[in-house]
């Protein structure tokens, strides 16, 4: 199995845990506050990873150009906007609708890779992405086909529109992370991927801290007060982000994000292992579609 696949699966698992934890702290933090903790506690860990690679393993930080910093800044801003839109979509409609529409990211990333990054996908990979998206939609509504119709019917609802926009901005973030890693002309994939992450997270802290200081200063105090629960969001966020950055350094961002849809299968498995619920036929079908779509993407890539 190629290394990028294993890294992507791990990143999807960590992202699943982070999203769940981020939802749990929404009762004490605003949308922007919940978004901020992802970077506040994640950036020091990313910088620590980079320091370890440099000082403990003898690797060197790649030469970084102005273009690299422009791409990393764009990726960081896009990720901030995407995360806020996704959390907004959860609160405006519900978790299922927000999840389904935010996962349109895979289609947007594929379009980005094909028309902007000159990394076109084969026809079979496109089919695999659409199959994955179908499975994600089914799993997001817990296997209820009737609810899928309701989700699609809610396309014009503000929550759905926010979800689609979050998918678009997540795609911009993924594509520019891939481009930034390609602009580093030295070092192995690990130091290049972690360098992208450390720079991006540091820029995100500065942007979000300045924004909150101007628009919602009390949130800074709440973030500090609730550090015990918030820090875990940062830890799993940086683990997931490190996985995505490393995988996108190795492979086309569209393929990475397509395989990353396995995240919803983790949600399905965890809910039934922890809550001892009996899976519905629809959930089994959704899981098989996600896995089948991922396998198809990998076969034809």
PDB file of C-alpha atoms in Angstrom:
ATOM      1  CA  UNK A   1       0.000   0.000   0.000  1.00  0.00           C
ATOM      2  CA  UNK A   2       1.416   3.452  -0.926  1.00  0.00           C
ATOM      3  CA  UNK A   3       2.416   5.483   2.115  1.00  0.00           C
ATOM      4  CA  UNK A   4       0.081   8.379   1.280  1.00  0.00           C
ATOM      5  CA  UNK A   5      -2.967   6.113   1.628  1.00  0.00           C
ATOM      6  CA  UNK A   6      -2.070   5.057   5.178  1.00  0.00           C
ATOM      7  CA  UNK A   7      -1.371   8.681   6.114  1.00  0.00           C
ATOM      8  CA  UNK A   8      -4.693   9.817   4.615  1.00  0.00           C
ATOM      9  CA  UNK A   9      -6.697   7.209   6.521  1.00  0.00           C
ATOM     10  CA  UNK A  10      -5.038   8.277   9.783  1.00  0.00           C
ATOM     11  CA  UNK A  11      -5.731  11.942   8.964  1.00  0.00           C
ATOM     12  CA  UNK A  12      -9.406  11.145   8.323  1.00  0.00           C
ATOM     13  CA  UNK A  13      -9.673   9.421  11.706  1.00  0.00           C
ATOM     14  CA  UNK A  14      -8.087  12.351  13.543  1.00  0.00           C
ATOM     15  CA  UNK A  15     -10.291  14.833  11.679  1.00  0.00           C
ATOM     16  CA  UNK A  16     -13.376  12.867  12.660  1.00  0.00           C
ATOM     17  CA  UNK A  17     -12.401  13.057  16.336  1.00  0.00           C
ATOM     18  CA  UNK A  18     -11.569  16.770  16.061  1.00  0.00           C
ATOM     19  CA  UNK A  19     -14.885  17.667  14.419  1.00  0.00           C
ATOM     20  CA  UNK A  20     -16.809  15.825  17.124  1.00  0.00           C
ATOM     21  CA  UNK A  21     -14.897  17.614  19.886  1.00  0.00           C
ATOM     22  CA  UNK A  22     -15.295  20.959  18.146  1.00  0.00           C
ATOM     23  CA  UNK A  23     -19.051  20.492  18.160  1.00  0.00           C
ATOM     24  CA  UNK A  24     -19.024  19.726  21.896  1.00  0.00           C
ATOM     25  CA  UNK A  25     -17.348  23.035  22.816  1.00  0.00           C
ATOM     26  CA  UNK A  26     -19.893  25.053  20.813  1.00  0.00           C
ATOM     27  CA  UNK A  27     -22.027  25.441  23.967  1.00  0.00           C
ATOM     28  CA  UNK A  28     -19.287  27.573  25.556  1.00  0.00           C
ATOM     29  CA  UNK A  29     -17.619  29.198  22.535  1.00  0.00           C
ATOM     30  CA  UNK A  30     -18.899  31.061  19.494  1.00  0.00           C
ATOM     31  CA  UNK A  31     -18.359  29.787  15.947  1.00  0.00           C
ATOM     32  CA  UNK A  32     -15.195  31.878  15.652  1.00  0.00           C
ATOM     33  CA  UNK A  33     -14.014  30.892  19.123  1.00  0.00           C
ATOM     34  CA  UNK A  34     -14.409  27.192  18.334  1.00  0.00           C
ATOM     35  CA  UNK A  35     -12.547  27.793  15.087  1.00  0.00           C
ATOM     36  CA  UNK A  36      -9.734  29.684  16.846  1.00  0.00           C
ATOM     37  CA  UNK A  37      -8.855  26.918  19.317  1.00  0.00           C
ATOM     38  CA  UNK A  38      -8.117  24.625  16.391  1.00  0.00           C
ATOM     39  CA  UNK A  39      -5.132  26.811  15.469  1.00  0.00           C
ATOM     40  CA  UNK A  40      -4.220  28.232  18.876  1.00  0.00           C
ATOM     41  CA  UNK A  41      -3.390  24.843  20.368  1.00  0.00           C
ATOM     42  CA  UNK A  42      -2.444  23.201  17.080  1.00  0.00           C
ATOM     43  CA  UNK A  43       0.245  25.627  15.899  1.00  0.00           C
ATOM     44  CA  UNK A  44       2.653  25.052  18.837  1.00  0.00           C
ATOM     45  CA  UNK A  45       2.468  21.317  18.188  1.00  0.00           C
ATOM     46  CA  UNK A  46       3.138  21.837  14.475  1.00  0.00           C
ATOM     47  CA  UNK A  47       6.122  24.046  15.297  1.00  0.00           C
ATOM     48  CA  UNK A  48       7.291  21.408  17.788  1.00  0.00           C
ATOM     49  CA  UNK A  49       7.096  18.728  15.081  1.00  0.00           C
ATOM     50  CA  UNK A  50       9.167  20.906  12.763  1.00  0.00           C
ATOM     51  CA  UNK A  51      11.741  21.619  15.501  1.00  0.00           C
ATOM     52  CA  UNK A  52      12.047  17.889  16.179  1.00  0.00           C
ATOM     53  CA  UNK A  53      12.634  17.123  12.497  1.00  0.00           C
ATOM     54  CA  UNK A  54      15.299  19.828  12.264  1.00  0.00           C
ATOM     55  CA  UNK A  55      17.172  19.396  15.540  1.00  0.00           C
ATOM     56  CA  UNK A  56      16.660  15.710  16.334  1.00  0.00           C
ATOM     57  CA  UNK A  57      16.896  14.181  12.866  1.00  0.00           C
ATOM     58  CA  UNK A  58      19.217  16.622  11.142  1.00  0.00           C
ATOM     59  CA  UNK A  59      16.776  17.651   8.421  1.00  0.00           C
ATOM     60  CA  UNK A  60      16.905  21.177   7.026  1.00  0.00           C
ATOM     61  CA  UNK A  61      13.973  23.547   6.535  1.00  0.00           C
ATOM     62  CA  UNK A  62      13.399  23.909   2.781  1.00  0.00           C
ATOM     63  CA  UNK A  63      14.121  27.215   1.080  1.00  0.00           C
ATOM     64  CA  UNK A  64      10.897  29.234   1.197  1.00  0.00           C
ATOM     65  CA  UNK A  65       9.981  31.691  -1.547  1.00  0.00           C
ATOM     66  CA  UNK A  66       7.503  34.598  -1.499  1.00  0.00           C
ATOM     67  CA  UNK A  67       5.224  32.439  -3.652  1.00  0.00           C
ATOM     68  CA  UNK A  68       5.287  29.752  -0.962  1.00  0.00           C
ATOM     69  CA  UNK A  69       4.192  32.217   1.730  1.00  0.00           C
ATOM     70  CA  UNK A  70       1.458  33.598  -0.525  1.00  0.00           C
ATOM     71  CA  UNK A  71       0.101  30.087  -1.125  1.00  0.00           C
ATOM     72  CA  UNK A  72       0.299  29.154   2.563  1.00  0.00           C
ATOM     73  CA  UNK A  73      -1.487  32.371   3.556  1.00  0.00           C
ATOM     74  CA  UNK A  74      -4.225  31.708   0.991  1.00  0.00           C
ATOM     75  CA  UNK A  75      -4.590  28.127   2.261  1.00  0.00           C
ATOM     76  CA  UNK A  76      -4.768  29.320   5.860  1.00  0.00           C
ATOM     77  CA  UNK A  77      -7.414  31.961   5.177  1.00  0.00           C
ATOM     78  CA  UNK A  78      -9.455  29.525   3.062  1.00  0.00           C
ATOM     79  CA  UNK A  79      -9.358  26.945   5.859  1.00  0.00           C
ATOM     80  CA  UNK A  80     -10.488  29.508   8.452  1.00  0.00           C
ATOM     81  CA  UNK A  81     -13.414  30.596   6.266  1.00  0.00           C
ATOM     82  CA  UNK A  82     -14.328  26.987   5.414  1.00  0.00           C
ATOM     83  CA  UNK A  83     -14.343  25.872   9.055  1.00  0.00           C
ATOM     84  CA  UNK A  84     -16.482  28.829  10.152  1.00  0.00           C
ATOM     85  CA  UNK A  85     -18.948  28.199   7.330  1.00  0.00           C
ATOM     86  CA  UNK A  86     -19.156  24.515   8.229  1.00  0.00           C
ATOM     87  CA  UNK A  87     -19.838  25.224  11.915  1.00  0.00           C
ATOM     88  CA  UNK A  88     -22.422  27.834  10.878  1.00  0.00           C
ATOM     89  CA  UNK A  89     -24.147  25.291   8.655  1.00  0.00           C
ATOM     90  CA  UNK A  90     -24.401  22.872  11.595  1.00  0.00           C
ATOM     91  CA  UNK A  91     -26.105  25.507  13.744  1.00  0.00           C
ATOM     92  CA  UNK A  92     -28.394  26.840  10.998  1.00  0.00           C
ATOM     93  CA  UNK A  93     -29.744  23.488   9.843  1.00  0.00           C
ATOM     94  CA  UNK A  94     -28.310  20.312  11.379  1.00  0.00           C
ATOM     95  CA  UNK A  95     -25.161  18.223  11.457  1.00  0.00           C
ATOM     96  CA  UNK A  96     -26.306  15.912   8.643  1.00  0.00           C
ATOM     97  CA  UNK A  97     -27.061  18.688   6.159  1.00  0.00           C
ATOM     98  CA  UNK A  98     -23.836  20.519   6.991  1.00  0.00           C
ATOM     99  CA  UNK A  99     -21.783  17.360   6.605  1.00  0.00           C
ATOM    100  CA  UNK A 100     -23.328  16.300   3.288  1.00  0.00           C
ATOM    101  CA  UNK A 101     -22.814  19.636   1.616  1.00  0.00           C
ATOM    102  CA  UNK A 102     -19.367  20.310   3.065  1.00  0.00           C
ATOM    103  CA  UNK A 103     -18.247  17.000   1.559  1.00  0.00           C
ATOM    104  CA  UNK A 104     -18.833  18.453  -1.913  1.00  0.00           C
ATOM    105  CA  UNK A 105     -15.247  19.530  -1.274  1.00  0.00           C
ATOM    106  CA  UNK A 106     -14.054  16.386  -3.064  1.00  0.00           C
ATOM    107  CA  UNK A 107     -15.709  17.484  -6.300  1.00  0.00           C
ATOM    108  CA  UNK A 108     -14.325  21.015  -5.989  1.00  0.00           C
ATOM    109  CA  UNK A 109     -10.816  19.685  -5.283  1.00  0.00           C
ATOM    110  CA  UNK A 110     -11.040  17.438  -8.343  1.00  0.00           C
ATOM    111  CA  UNK A 111     -12.066  20.436 -10.486  1.00  0.00           C
ATOM    112  CA  UNK A 112      -9.215  22.480  -8.975  1.00  0.00           C
ATOM    113  CA  UNK A 113      -6.689  19.734  -9.695  1.00  0.00           C
ATOM    114  CA  UNK A 114      -7.919  19.283 -13.260  1.00  0.00           C
ATOM    115  CA  UNK A 115      -8.277  22.874 -14.435  1.00  0.00           C
ATOM    116  CA  UNK A 116      -5.898  24.894 -12.220  1.00  0.00           C
ATOM    117  CA  UNK A 117      -3.188  22.533 -10.984  1.00  0.00           C
ATOM    118  CA  UNK A 118      -2.725  20.568 -14.233  1.00  0.00           C
ATOM    119  CA  UNK A 119      -3.243  17.258 -12.394  1.00  0.00           C
ATOM    120  CA  UNK A 120      -6.303  15.874 -14.196  1.00  0.00           C
ATOM    121  CA  UNK A 121      -8.053  12.749 -12.934  1.00  0.00           C
ATOM    122  CA  UNK A 122      -9.035   9.729 -14.969  1.00  0.00           C
ATOM    123  CA  UNK A 123     -12.715   9.207 -15.709  1.00  0.00           C
ATOM    124  CA  UNK A 124     -12.900   6.255 -13.298  1.00  0.00           C
ATOM    125  CA  UNK A 125     -11.568   8.430 -10.472  1.00  0.00           C
ATOM    126  CA  UNK A 126     -14.388  10.918 -11.082  1.00  0.00           C
ATOM    127  CA  UNK A 127     -16.901   8.079 -10.855  1.00  0.00           C
ATOM    128  CA  UNK A 128     -15.273   6.916  -7.611  1.00  0.00           C
ATOM    129  CA  UNK A 129     -15.543  10.429  -6.134  1.00  0.00           C
ATOM    130  CA  UNK A 130     -19.251  10.627  -6.963  1.00  0.00           C
ATOM    131  CA  UNK A 131     -19.843   7.142  -5.509  1.00  0.00           C
ATOM    132  CA  UNK A 132     -18.072   8.229  -2.310  1.00  0.00           C
ATOM    133  CA  UNK A 133     -20.191  11.364  -2.114  1.00  0.00           C
ATOM    134  CA  UNK A 134     -23.363   9.267  -2.461  1.00  0.00           C
ATOM    135  CA  UNK A 135     -22.218   7.051   0.411  1.00  0.00           C
ATOM    136  CA  UNK A 136     -21.354  10.083   2.543  1.00  0.00           C
ATOM    137  CA  UNK A 137     -24.838  11.503   1.967  1.00  0.00           C
ATOM    138  CA  UNK A 138     -26.472   8.254   3.086  1.00  0.00           C
ATOM    139  CA  UNK A 139     -24.287   7.893   6.183  1.00  0.00           C
ATOM    140  CA  UNK A 140     -24.828  11.541   7.149  1.00  0.00           C
ATOM    141  CA  UNK A 141     -28.581  10.965   7.441  1.00  0.00           C
ATOM    142  CA  UNK A 142     -28.038   7.658   9.272  1.00  0.00           C
ATOM    143  CA  UNK A 143     -29.145   5.513   6.357  1.00  0.00           C
ATOM    144  CA  UNK A 144     -32.563   7.119   5.862  1.00  0.00           C
ATOM    145  CA  UNK A 145     -33.263   7.470   2.144  1.00  0.00           C
ATOM    146  CA  UNK A 146     -36.298   9.642   2.920  1.00  0.00           C
ATOM    147  CA  UNK A 147     -34.035  12.092   4.732  1.00  0.00           C
ATOM    148  CA  UNK A 148     -31.704  12.232   1.733  1.00  0.00           C
ATOM    149  CA  UNK A 149     -34.596  13.609  -0.293  1.00  0.00           C
ATOM    150  CA  UNK A 150     -35.142  16.195   2.427  1.00  0.00           C
ATOM    151  CA  UNK A 151     -31.471  17.153   2.377  1.00  0.00           C
ATOM    152  CA  UNK A 152     -31.505  17.603  -1.399  1.00  0.00           C
ATOM    153  CA  UNK A 153     -34.792  19.539  -1.186  1.00  0.00           C
ATOM    154  CA  UNK A 154     -33.105  21.917   1.281  1.00  0.00           C
ATOM    155  CA  UNK A 155     -30.535  22.990  -1.311  1.00  0.00           C
ATOM    156  CA  UNK A 156     -31.640  26.627  -1.112  1.00  0.00           C
ATOM    157  CA  UNK A 157     -31.646  26.698   2.697  1.00  0.00           C
ATOM    158  CA  UNK A 158     -28.959  28.953   4.158  1.00  0.00           C
ATOM    159  CA  UNK A 159     -27.468  26.022   6.090  1.00  0.00           C
ATOM    160  CA  UNK A 160     -27.042  24.025   2.869  1.00  0.00           C
ATOM    161  CA  UNK A 161     -25.544  27.001   1.049  1.00  0.00           C
ATOM    162  CA  UNK A 162     -23.060  27.523   3.892  1.00  0.00           C
ATOM    163  CA  UNK A 163     -22.166  23.826   3.684  1.00  0.00           C
ATOM    164  CA  UNK A 164     -21.490  24.029  -0.062  1.00  0.00           C
ATOM    165  CA  UNK A 165     -19.418  27.188   0.380  1.00  0.00           C
ATOM    166  CA  UNK A 166     -17.431  25.463   3.129  1.00  0.00           C
ATOM    167  CA  UNK A 167     -16.716  22.629   0.689  1.00  0.00           C
ATOM    168  CA  UNK A 168     -15.511  25.162  -1.890  1.00  0.00           C
ATOM    169  CA  UNK A 169     -13.154  26.886   0.556  1.00  0.00           C
ATOM    170  CA  UNK A 170     -11.876  23.566   1.916  1.00  0.00           C
ATOM    171  CA  UNK A 171     -11.051  22.686  -1.702  1.00  0.00           C
ATOM    172  CA  UNK A 172      -9.123  25.940  -2.142  1.00  0.00           C
ATOM    173  CA  UNK A 173      -7.208  25.160   1.053  1.00  0.00           C
ATOM    174  CA  UNK A 174      -6.388  21.618  -0.094  1.00  0.00           C
ATOM    175  CA  UNK A 175      -5.300  22.736  -3.545  1.00  0.00           C
ATOM    176  CA  UNK A 176      -3.063  25.536  -2.304  1.00  0.00           C
ATOM    177  CA  UNK A 177      -1.496  23.297   0.371  1.00  0.00           C
ATOM    178  CA  UNK A 178      -0.571  20.914  -2.445  1.00  0.00           C
ATOM    179  CA  UNK A 179       0.838  23.786  -4.531  1.00  0.00           C
ATOM    180  CA  UNK A 180       2.808  25.171  -1.562  1.00  0.00           C
ATOM    181  CA  UNK A 181       4.449  21.793  -0.939  1.00  0.00           C
ATOM    182  CA  UNK A 182       5.438  21.631  -4.624  1.00  0.00           C
ATOM    183  CA  UNK A 183       7.165  25.027  -4.317  1.00  0.00           C
ATOM    184  CA  UNK A 184       9.553  23.690  -1.668  1.00  0.00           C
ATOM    185  CA  UNK A 185      12.475  22.485  -3.726  1.00  0.00           C
ATOM    186  CA  UNK A 186      14.467  20.692  -1.033  1.00  0.00           C
ATOM    187  CA  UNK A 187      13.918  18.227   1.796  1.00  0.00           C
ATOM    188  CA  UNK A 188      11.929  15.001   1.986  1.00  0.00           C
ATOM    189  CA  UNK A 189       8.146  14.854   2.012  1.00  0.00           C
ATOM    190  CA  UNK A 190       7.951  14.876   5.812  1.00  0.00           C
ATOM    191  CA  UNK A 191       9.845  18.097   6.445  1.00  0.00           C
ATOM    192  CA  UNK A 192       8.124  19.786   3.485  1.00  0.00           C
ATOM    193  CA  UNK A 193       4.656  18.796   4.691  1.00  0.00           C
ATOM    194  CA  UNK A 194       5.263  19.850   8.300  1.00  0.00           C
ATOM    195  CA  UNK A 195       6.843  23.127   7.164  1.00  0.00           C
ATOM    196  CA  UNK A 196       3.651  23.948   5.245  1.00  0.00           C
ATOM    197  CA  UNK A 197       1.533  23.094   8.281  1.00  0.00           C
ATOM    198  CA  UNK A 198       3.657  25.035  10.798  1.00  0.00           C
ATOM    199  CA  UNK A 199       3.728  28.172   8.650  1.00  0.00           C
ATOM    200  CA  UNK A 200       0.024  27.969   7.864  1.00  0.00           C
ATOM    201  CA  UNK A 201      -1.072  27.419  11.483  1.00  0.00           C
ATOM    202  CA  UNK A 202       1.130  30.295  12.703  1.00  0.00           C
ATOM    203  CA  UNK A 203      -0.411  32.659  10.156  1.00  0.00           C
ATOM    204  CA  UNK A 204      -3.880  31.446  11.156  1.00  0.00           C
ATOM    205  CA  UNK A 205      -3.263  32.252  14.830  1.00  0.00           C
ATOM    206  CA  UNK A 206      -2.258  35.818  13.968  1.00  0.00           C
ATOM    207  CA  UNK A 207      -5.282  36.317  11.698  1.00  0.00           C
ATOM    208  CA  UNK A 208      -7.830  34.807  14.087  1.00  0.00           C
ATOM    209  CA  UNK A 209      -6.416  36.513  17.193  1.00  0.00           C
ATOM    210  CA  UNK A 210      -6.528  39.904  15.466  1.00  0.00           C
ATOM    211  CA  UNK A 211     -10.058  39.265  14.205  1.00  0.00           C
ATOM    212  CA  UNK A 212     -11.367  38.230  17.629  1.00  0.00           C
ATOM    213  CA  UNK A 213      -9.582  41.118  19.354  1.00  0.00           C
ATOM    214  CA  UNK A 214     -11.443  43.528  17.074  1.00  0.00           C
ATOM    215  CA  UNK A 215     -14.821  41.805  16.655  1.00  0.00           C
ATOM    216  CA  UNK A 216     -15.372  39.592  19.703  1.00  0.00           C
ATOM    217  CA  UNK A 217     -12.757  40.186  22.407  1.00  0.00           C
ATOM    218  CA  UNK A 218     -14.654  38.257  25.176  1.00  0.00           C
ATOM    219  CA  UNK A 219     -14.093  35.050  23.186  1.00  0.00           C
ATOM    220  CA  UNK A 220     -10.352  35.281  23.835  1.00  0.00           C
ATOM    221  CA  UNK A 221     -11.036  35.048  27.574  1.00  0.00           C
ATOM    222  CA  UNK A 222     -13.452  32.160  27.083  1.00  0.00           C
ATOM    223  CA  UNK A 223     -10.895  30.285  24.980  1.00  0.00           C
ATOM    224  CA  UNK A 224      -8.315  30.712  27.735  1.00  0.00           C
ATOM    225  CA  UNK A 225     -10.788  29.718  30.454  1.00  0.00           C
ATOM    226  CA  UNK A 226     -11.882  26.539  28.633  1.00  0.00           C
ATOM    227  CA  UNK A 227      -8.390  25.405  27.675  1.00  0.00           C
ATOM    228  CA  UNK A 228      -8.802  21.908  29.198  1.00  0.00           C
ATOM    229  CA  UNK A 229     -11.466  20.920  26.682  1.00  0.00           C
ATOM    230  CA  UNK A 230     -10.226  23.141  23.856  1.00  0.00           C
ATOM    231  CA  UNK A 231      -6.675  21.826  23.832  1.00  0.00           C
ATOM    232  CA  UNK A 232      -7.827  18.420  22.626  1.00  0.00           C
ATOM    233  CA  UNK A 233      -9.406  20.053  19.589  1.00  0.00           C
ATOM    234  CA  UNK A 234      -5.993  21.538  18.807  1.00  0.00           C
ATOM    235  CA  UNK A 235      -4.155  18.251  19.342  1.00  0.00           C
ATOM    236  CA  UNK A 236      -6.378  16.193  17.053  1.00  0.00           C
ATOM    237  CA  UNK A 237      -6.592  19.078  14.602  1.00  0.00           C
ATOM    238  CA  UNK A 238      -2.836  19.272  14.163  1.00  0.00           C
ATOM    239  CA  UNK A 239      -2.560  15.481  13.890  1.00  0.00           C
ATOM    240  CA  UNK A 240      -5.195  15.463  11.170  1.00  0.00           C
ATOM    241  CA  UNK A 241      -3.767  18.518   9.416  1.00  0.00           C
ATOM    242  CA  UNK A 242      -0.278  17.023   9.510  1.00  0.00           C
ATOM    243  CA  UNK A 243      -1.655  13.914   7.850  1.00  0.00           C
ATOM    244  CA  UNK A 244      -3.386  15.892   5.108  1.00  0.00           C
ATOM    245  CA  UNK A 245      -0.304  18.051   4.497  1.00  0.00           C
ATOM    246  CA  UNK A 246       2.004  15.027   4.291  1.00  0.00           C
ATOM    247  CA  UNK A 247      -0.354  13.070   2.047  1.00  0.00           C
ATOM    248  CA  UNK A 248      -0.844  16.056  -0.285  1.00  0.00           C
ATOM    249  CA  UNK A 249       2.919  16.454  -0.500  1.00  0.00           C
ATOM    250  CA  UNK A 250       3.066  12.913  -1.853  1.00  0.00           C
ATOM    251  CA  UNK A 251      -0.059  12.750  -4.040  1.00  0.00           C
ATOM    252  CA  UNK A 252      -2.677  14.712  -5.977  1.00  0.00           C
ATOM    253  CA  UNK A 253      -4.899  16.591  -3.487  1.00  0.00           C
ATOM    254  CA  UNK A 254      -8.056  15.346  -5.218  1.00  0.00           C
ATOM    255  CA  UNK A 255      -7.099  11.705  -4.691  1.00  0.00           C
ATOM    256  CA  UNK A 256      -6.125  12.388  -1.071  1.00  0.00           C
ATOM    257  CA  UNK A 257      -9.447  14.042  -0.261  1.00  0.00           C
ATOM    258  CA  UNK A 258     -11.374  11.307  -2.062  1.00  0.00           C
ATOM    259  CA  UNK A 259      -9.746   8.617   0.076  1.00  0.00           C
ATOM    260  CA  UNK A 260     -10.330  10.846   3.106  1.00  0.00           C
ATOM    261  CA  UNK A 261     -14.081  10.324   2.750  1.00  0.00           C
ATOM    262  CA  UNK A 262     -13.483   7.137   4.738  1.00  0.00           C
ATOM    263  CA  UNK A 263     -13.918   9.517   7.719  1.00  0.00           C
ATOM    264  CA  UNK A 264     -17.690   9.002   7.622  1.00  0.00           C
ATOM    265  CA  UNK A 265     -17.228   5.243   7.829  1.00  0.00           C
ATOM    266  CA  UNK A 266     -15.268   5.781  11.046  1.00  0.00           C
ATOM    267  CA  UNK A 267     -18.243   7.729  12.410  1.00  0.00           C
ATOM    268  CA  UNK A 268     -20.548   4.877  11.456  1.00  0.00           C
ATOM    269  CA  UNK A 269     -18.325   2.246  13.117  1.00  0.00           C
ATOM    270  CA  UNK A 270     -17.744   4.284  16.281  1.00  0.00           C
ATOM    271  CA  UNK A 271     -21.423   5.048  16.824  1.00  0.00           C
ATOM    272  CA  UNK A 272     -22.314   1.385  16.750  1.00  0.00           C
ATOM    273  CA  UNK A 273     -19.352   0.119  18.744  1.00  0.00           C
ATOM    274  CA  UNK A 274     -19.769   2.749  21.465  1.00  0.00           C
ATOM    275  CA  UNK A 275     -23.555   3.120  21.501  1.00  0.00           C
ATOM    276  CA  UNK A 276     -24.254  -0.550  20.656  1.00  0.00           C
ATOM    277  CA  UNK A 277     -26.794   0.501  18.039  1.00  0.00           C
ATOM    278  CA  UNK A 278     -27.889  -1.891  15.332  1.00  0.00           C
ATOM    279  CA  UNK A 279     -26.841  -0.610  11.870  1.00  0.00           C
ATOM    280  CA  UNK A 280     -29.649   0.013   9.401  1.00  0.00           C
ATOM    281  CA  UNK A 281     -29.598  -1.379   5.866  1.00  0.00           C
ATOM    282  CA  UNK A 282     -29.129   2.159   4.571  1.00  0.00           C
ATOM    283  CA  UNK A 283     -26.037   2.683   6.732  1.00  0.00           C
ATOM    284  CA  UNK A 284     -24.495  -0.531   5.455  1.00  0.00           C
ATOM    285  CA  UNK A 285     -25.201   0.594   1.894  1.00  0.00           C
ATOM    286  CA  UNK A 286     -23.684   4.017   2.598  1.00  0.00           C
ATOM    287  CA  UNK A 287     -20.552   2.493   4.098  1.00  0.00           C
ATOM    288  CA  UNK A 288     -20.137   0.118   1.163  1.00  0.00           C
ATOM    289  CA  UNK A 289     -20.544   2.992  -1.292  1.00  0.00           C
ATOM    290  CA  UNK A 290     -17.864   5.047   0.464  1.00  0.00           C
ATOM    291  CA  UNK A 291     -15.441   2.132   0.627  1.00  0.00           C
ATOM    292  CA  UNK A 292     -16.265   1.057  -2.921  1.00  0.00           C
ATOM    293  CA  UNK A 293     -15.745   4.582  -4.225  1.00  0.00           C
ATOM    294  CA  UNK A 294     -12.385   4.812  -2.455  1.00  0.00           C
ATOM    295  CA  UNK A 295     -11.308   1.461  -3.893  1.00  0.00           C
ATOM    296  CA  UNK A 296     -12.339   2.592  -7.379  1.00  0.00           C
ATOM    297  CA  UNK A 297     -10.331   5.799  -7.032  1.00  0.00           C
ATOM    298  CA  UNK A 298      -7.273   3.812  -5.957  1.00  0.00           C
ATOM    299  CA  UNK A 299      -7.603   1.256  -8.749  1.00  0.00           C
ATOM    300  CA  UNK A 300      -7.849   3.768 -11.593  1.00  0.00           C
ATOM    301  CA  UNK A 301      -5.656   6.556 -10.222  1.00  0.00           C
TER     302      UNK A 301
END
